Amino acid sequence: MSKISETAADKPHKEIILEYYGAIRESRGLSRESVMTCAEDIDELFKELASQNLIPYPRNILSVAINDEFGSFSSVIKNGDKVVFMTPVAGG
């Protein structure tokens, strides 16, 4: 399990599952990991991941899903959630 945030002690830690697909999976070299975070919403989680270069894409091109349903960057994160960041799909 990875620890991606060491923020204020007054914020509760949550264990979440991050799943990766496509270009993000290729850049991370794995498809799934469990992380501990103090992030309260997807925006805070994205900032934590981006600050450590774990998501090497700008926020404005990403979509997000929480527990297999599309969400937004303002969606609240709860302990045990599964979060997926997705890049646009290119066809040819």
Coordinates of C-alpha atoms in Angstrom, one line a residue:
M1 CA 0.0 0.0 0.0
S2 CA 1.3 3.4 -0.9
K3 CA 1.0 6.5 1.2
I4 CA 0.5 9.6 -0.9
S5 CA -0.3 12.2 1.6
E6 CA 1.1 13.4 4.8
T7 CA -1.2 16.3 5.6
A8 CA -2.6 17.7 8.9
A9 CA -3.2 15.1 11.6
D10 CA -6.8 16.4 12.1
K11 CA -7.8 15.1 8.6
P12 CA -8.9 11.4 8.6
H13 CA -7.0 9.0 6.5
K14 CA -8.8 6.9 3.9
E15 CA -7.7 3.8 2.1
I16 CA -8.8 3.9 -1.5
I17 CA -8.1 1.8 -4.6
L18 CA -6.7 3.5 -7.7
E19 CA -7.2 1.7 -11.0
Y20 CA -5.3 2.7 -14.1
Y21 CA -6.2 2.1 -17.8
G22 CA -4.6 2.9 -21.1
A23 CA -1.8 5.6 -21.2
I24 CA -1.9 6.1 -17.4
R25 CA -1.4 2.3 -16.8
E26 CA 1.5 2.3 -19.2
S27 CA 3.1 5.3 -17.5
R28 CA 2.6 3.8 -14.0
G29 CA 3.6 0.3 -14.9
L30 CA 0.7 -1.2 -12.9
S31 CA -3.1 -1.4 -13.2
R32 CA -4.2 -1.1 -9.6
E33 CA -2.9 0.0 -6.2
S34 CA -4.2 0.7 -2.7
V35 CA -3.3 4.1 -1.3
M36 CA -3.8 6.0 2.0
T37 CA -4.8 9.6 1.6
C38 CA -6.2 12.6 3.5
A39 CA -7.8 14.0 0.4
E40 CA -11.5 14.9 0.9
D41 CA -12.4 15.0 -2.8
I42 CA -11.1 14.0 -6.2
D43 CA -9.5 17.4 -6.8
E44 CA -7.4 17.1 -3.7
L45 CA -6.5 13.5 -4.6
F46 CA -5.5 14.6 -8.1
K47 CA -3.3 17.3 -6.7
E48 CA -1.5 14.8 -4.4
L49 CA -1.0 12.4 -7.3
A50 CA 0.2 15.1 -9.7
S51 CA 2.6 16.6 -7.2
Q52 CA 4.4 13.2 -7.1
N53 CA 4.2 12.8 -10.9
L54 CA 2.0 9.7 -10.5
I55 CA -0.6 11.1 -12.9
P56 CA 1.4 12.8 -15.7
Y57 CA -1.5 14.4 -17.5
P58 CA -3.3 17.7 -17.0
R59 CA -6.5 17.7 -15.1
N60 CA -8.5 19.3 -18.0
I61 CA -8.1 16.2 -20.2
L62 CA -9.0 13.6 -17.6
S63 CA -12.3 12.0 -16.7
V64 CA -12.9 10.3 -13.4
A65 CA -15.0 7.4 -12.1
I66 CA -15.7 6.5 -8.5
N67 CA -17.0 3.0 -7.8
D68 CA -17.7 2.4 -11.5
E69 CA -19.8 5.6 -12.0
F70 CA -18.6 8.8 -13.7
G71 CA -17.9 11.5 -11.2
S72 CA -16.4 15.0 -11.1
F73 CA -13.4 16.6 -9.5
S74 CA -15.7 17.8 -6.7
S75 CA -16.9 14.3 -5.8
V76 CA -16.2 13.4 -2.2
I77 CA -13.9 10.4 -1.5
K78 CA -14.9 7.9 1.2
N79 CA -12.8 5.1 2.7
G80 CA -12.8 2.0 0.5
D81 CA -13.7 3.9 -2.7
K82 CA -12.3 2.8 -6.1
V83 CA -11.1 5.7 -8.2
V84 CA -10.2 5.7 -11.9
F85 CA -8.6 8.6 -13.8
M86 CA -9.1 8.2 -17.5
T87 CA -7.4 9.9 -20.5
P88 CA -9.3 10.5 -23.7
V89 CA -9.4 7.5 -26.0
A90 CA -7.8 7.9 -29.5
G91 CA -9.0 5.9 -32.4
G92 CA -7.7 5.4 -35.9

